[in-house]
Coordinates of N, CA and C in Angstrom, one line a residue:
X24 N 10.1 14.6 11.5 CA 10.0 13.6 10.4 C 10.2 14.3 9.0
X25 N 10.8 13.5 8.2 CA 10.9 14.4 6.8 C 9.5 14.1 5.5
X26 N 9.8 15.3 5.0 CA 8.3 15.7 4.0 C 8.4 14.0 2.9
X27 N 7.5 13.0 2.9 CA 7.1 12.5 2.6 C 6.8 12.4 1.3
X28 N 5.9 13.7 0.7 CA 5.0 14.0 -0.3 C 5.4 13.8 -1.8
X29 N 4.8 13.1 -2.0 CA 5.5 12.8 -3.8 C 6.2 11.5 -3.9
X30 N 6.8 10.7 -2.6 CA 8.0 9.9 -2.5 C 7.0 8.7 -3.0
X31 N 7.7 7.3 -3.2 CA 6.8 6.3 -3.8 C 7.8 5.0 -2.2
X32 N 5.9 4.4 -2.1 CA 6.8 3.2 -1.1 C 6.2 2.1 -1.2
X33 N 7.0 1.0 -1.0 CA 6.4 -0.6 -1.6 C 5.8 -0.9 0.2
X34 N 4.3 -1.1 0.5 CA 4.0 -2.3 1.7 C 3.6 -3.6 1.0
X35 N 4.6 -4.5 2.0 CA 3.8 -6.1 1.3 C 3.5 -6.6 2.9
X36 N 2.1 -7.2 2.6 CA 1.6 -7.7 3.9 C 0.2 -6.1 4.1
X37 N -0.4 -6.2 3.0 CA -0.9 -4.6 2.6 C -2.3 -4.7 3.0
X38 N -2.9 -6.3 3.4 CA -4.2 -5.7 3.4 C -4.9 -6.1 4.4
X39 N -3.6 -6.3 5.4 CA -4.3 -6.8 7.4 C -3.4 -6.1 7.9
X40 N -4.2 -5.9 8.9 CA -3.3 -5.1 10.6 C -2.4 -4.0 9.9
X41 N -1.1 -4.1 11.0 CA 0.1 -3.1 10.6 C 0.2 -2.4 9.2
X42 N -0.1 -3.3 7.8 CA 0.1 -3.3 6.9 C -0.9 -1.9 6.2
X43 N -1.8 -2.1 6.8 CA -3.6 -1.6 6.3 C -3.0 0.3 7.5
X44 N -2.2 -0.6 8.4 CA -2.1 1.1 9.3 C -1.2 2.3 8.9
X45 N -0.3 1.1 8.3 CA 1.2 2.0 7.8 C 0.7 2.8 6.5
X46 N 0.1 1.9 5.8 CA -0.5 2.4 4.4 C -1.3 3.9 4.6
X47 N -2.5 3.7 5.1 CA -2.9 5.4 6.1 C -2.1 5.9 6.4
X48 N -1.3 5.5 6.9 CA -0.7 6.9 7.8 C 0.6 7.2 6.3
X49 N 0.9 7.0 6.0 CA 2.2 7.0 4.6 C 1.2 8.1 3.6
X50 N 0.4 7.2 3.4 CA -0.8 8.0 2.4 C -1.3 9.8 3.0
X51 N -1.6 9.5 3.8 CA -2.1 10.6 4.7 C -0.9 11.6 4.6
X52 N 0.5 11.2 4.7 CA 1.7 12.0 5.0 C 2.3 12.5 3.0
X53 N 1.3 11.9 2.3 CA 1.5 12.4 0.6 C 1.7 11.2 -0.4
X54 N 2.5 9.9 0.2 CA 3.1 9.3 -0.5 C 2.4 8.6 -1.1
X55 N 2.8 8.1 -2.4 CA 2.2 7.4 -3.3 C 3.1 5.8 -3.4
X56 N 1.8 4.7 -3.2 CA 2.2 3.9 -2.3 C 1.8 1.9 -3.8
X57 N 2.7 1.6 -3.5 CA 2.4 0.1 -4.2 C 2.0 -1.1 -3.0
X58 N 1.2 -1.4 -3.1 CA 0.6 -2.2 -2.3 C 0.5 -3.8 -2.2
X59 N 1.5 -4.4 -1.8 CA 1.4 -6.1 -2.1 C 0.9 -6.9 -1.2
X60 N -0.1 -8.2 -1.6 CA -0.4 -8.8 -0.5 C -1.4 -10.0 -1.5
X61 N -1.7 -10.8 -0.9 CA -2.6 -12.1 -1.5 C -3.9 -11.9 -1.6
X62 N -4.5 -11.1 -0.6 CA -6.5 -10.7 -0.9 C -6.1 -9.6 -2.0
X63 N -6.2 -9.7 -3.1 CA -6.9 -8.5 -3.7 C -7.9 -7.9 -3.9
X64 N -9.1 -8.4 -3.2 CA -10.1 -7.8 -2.9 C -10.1 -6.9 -2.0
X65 N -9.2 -7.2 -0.9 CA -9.0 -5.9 0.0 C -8.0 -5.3 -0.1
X66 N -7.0 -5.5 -1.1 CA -6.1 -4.0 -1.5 C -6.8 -3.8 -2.4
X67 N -7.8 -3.8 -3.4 CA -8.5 -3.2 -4.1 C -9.5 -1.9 -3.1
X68 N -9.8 -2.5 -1.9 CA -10.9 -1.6 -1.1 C -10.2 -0.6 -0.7
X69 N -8.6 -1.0 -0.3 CA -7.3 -0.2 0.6 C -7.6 1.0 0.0
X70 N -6.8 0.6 -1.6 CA -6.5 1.7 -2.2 C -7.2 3.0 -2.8
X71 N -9.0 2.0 -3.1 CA -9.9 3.3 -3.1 C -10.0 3.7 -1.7
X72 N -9.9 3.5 -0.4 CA -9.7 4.3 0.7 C -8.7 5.4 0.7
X73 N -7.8 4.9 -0.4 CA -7.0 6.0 0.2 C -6.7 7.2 -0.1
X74 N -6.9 7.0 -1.4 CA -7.4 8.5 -2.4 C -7.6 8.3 -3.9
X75 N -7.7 9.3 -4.3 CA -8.1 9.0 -5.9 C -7.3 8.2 -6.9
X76 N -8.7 7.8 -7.7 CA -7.9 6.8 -8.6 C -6.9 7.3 -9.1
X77 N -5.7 5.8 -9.5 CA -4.5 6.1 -9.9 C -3.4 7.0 -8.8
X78 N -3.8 6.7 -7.7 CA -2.7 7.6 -7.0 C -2.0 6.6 -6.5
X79 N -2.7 5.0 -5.9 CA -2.0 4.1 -5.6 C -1.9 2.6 -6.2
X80 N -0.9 1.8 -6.2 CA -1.2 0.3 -7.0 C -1.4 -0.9 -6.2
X81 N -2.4 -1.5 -6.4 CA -2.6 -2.7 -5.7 C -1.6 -3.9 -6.5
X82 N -1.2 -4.4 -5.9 CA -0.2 -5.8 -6.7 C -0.5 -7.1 -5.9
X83 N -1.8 -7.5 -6.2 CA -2.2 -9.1 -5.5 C -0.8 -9.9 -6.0
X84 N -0.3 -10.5 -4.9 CA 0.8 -11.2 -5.1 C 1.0 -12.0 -3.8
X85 N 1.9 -13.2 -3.8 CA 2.2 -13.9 -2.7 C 3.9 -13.7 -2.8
X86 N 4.6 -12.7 -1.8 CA 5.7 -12.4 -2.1 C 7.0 -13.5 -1.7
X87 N 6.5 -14.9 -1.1 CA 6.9 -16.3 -0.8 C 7.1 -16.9 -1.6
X88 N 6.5 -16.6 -2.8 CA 6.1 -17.7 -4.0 C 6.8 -16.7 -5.2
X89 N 8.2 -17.7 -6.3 CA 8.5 -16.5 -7.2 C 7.8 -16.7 -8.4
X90 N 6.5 -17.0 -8.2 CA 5.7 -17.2 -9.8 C 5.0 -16.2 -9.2

């Protein structure tokens, strides 16, 4: 697999199942990560799991909807 570290990656669908796994494991592997999904309460929880402040962005959004 290639070095990861430093790269930036958009998950939408960020704060259930797959979404919540890929984010760990992406994070874990360096990357700094934008996070979309409709609970912002739990991409708020995601992203302090994942590491220190400012390393990742939560973006409460409904990516169906273009408002």
């Amino acid at each position: 697999m290639r070095d990861l570290s430093g790269r930036i990656g958009l998950i939408t669908g960020a704060s259930r199942g797959i979404g919540v796994h890929l984010a760990r494991t992406l994070a874990a592997q360096g990357m700094r990560l934008a996070l979309a999904a409709r609970d912002g309460a739990a991409l708020e929880r995601l992203v302090a799991d994942l590491g220190p402040p400012g390393t990742h962005l939560a973006v409460p959004c409904d990516v169906s909807s273009r408002d």
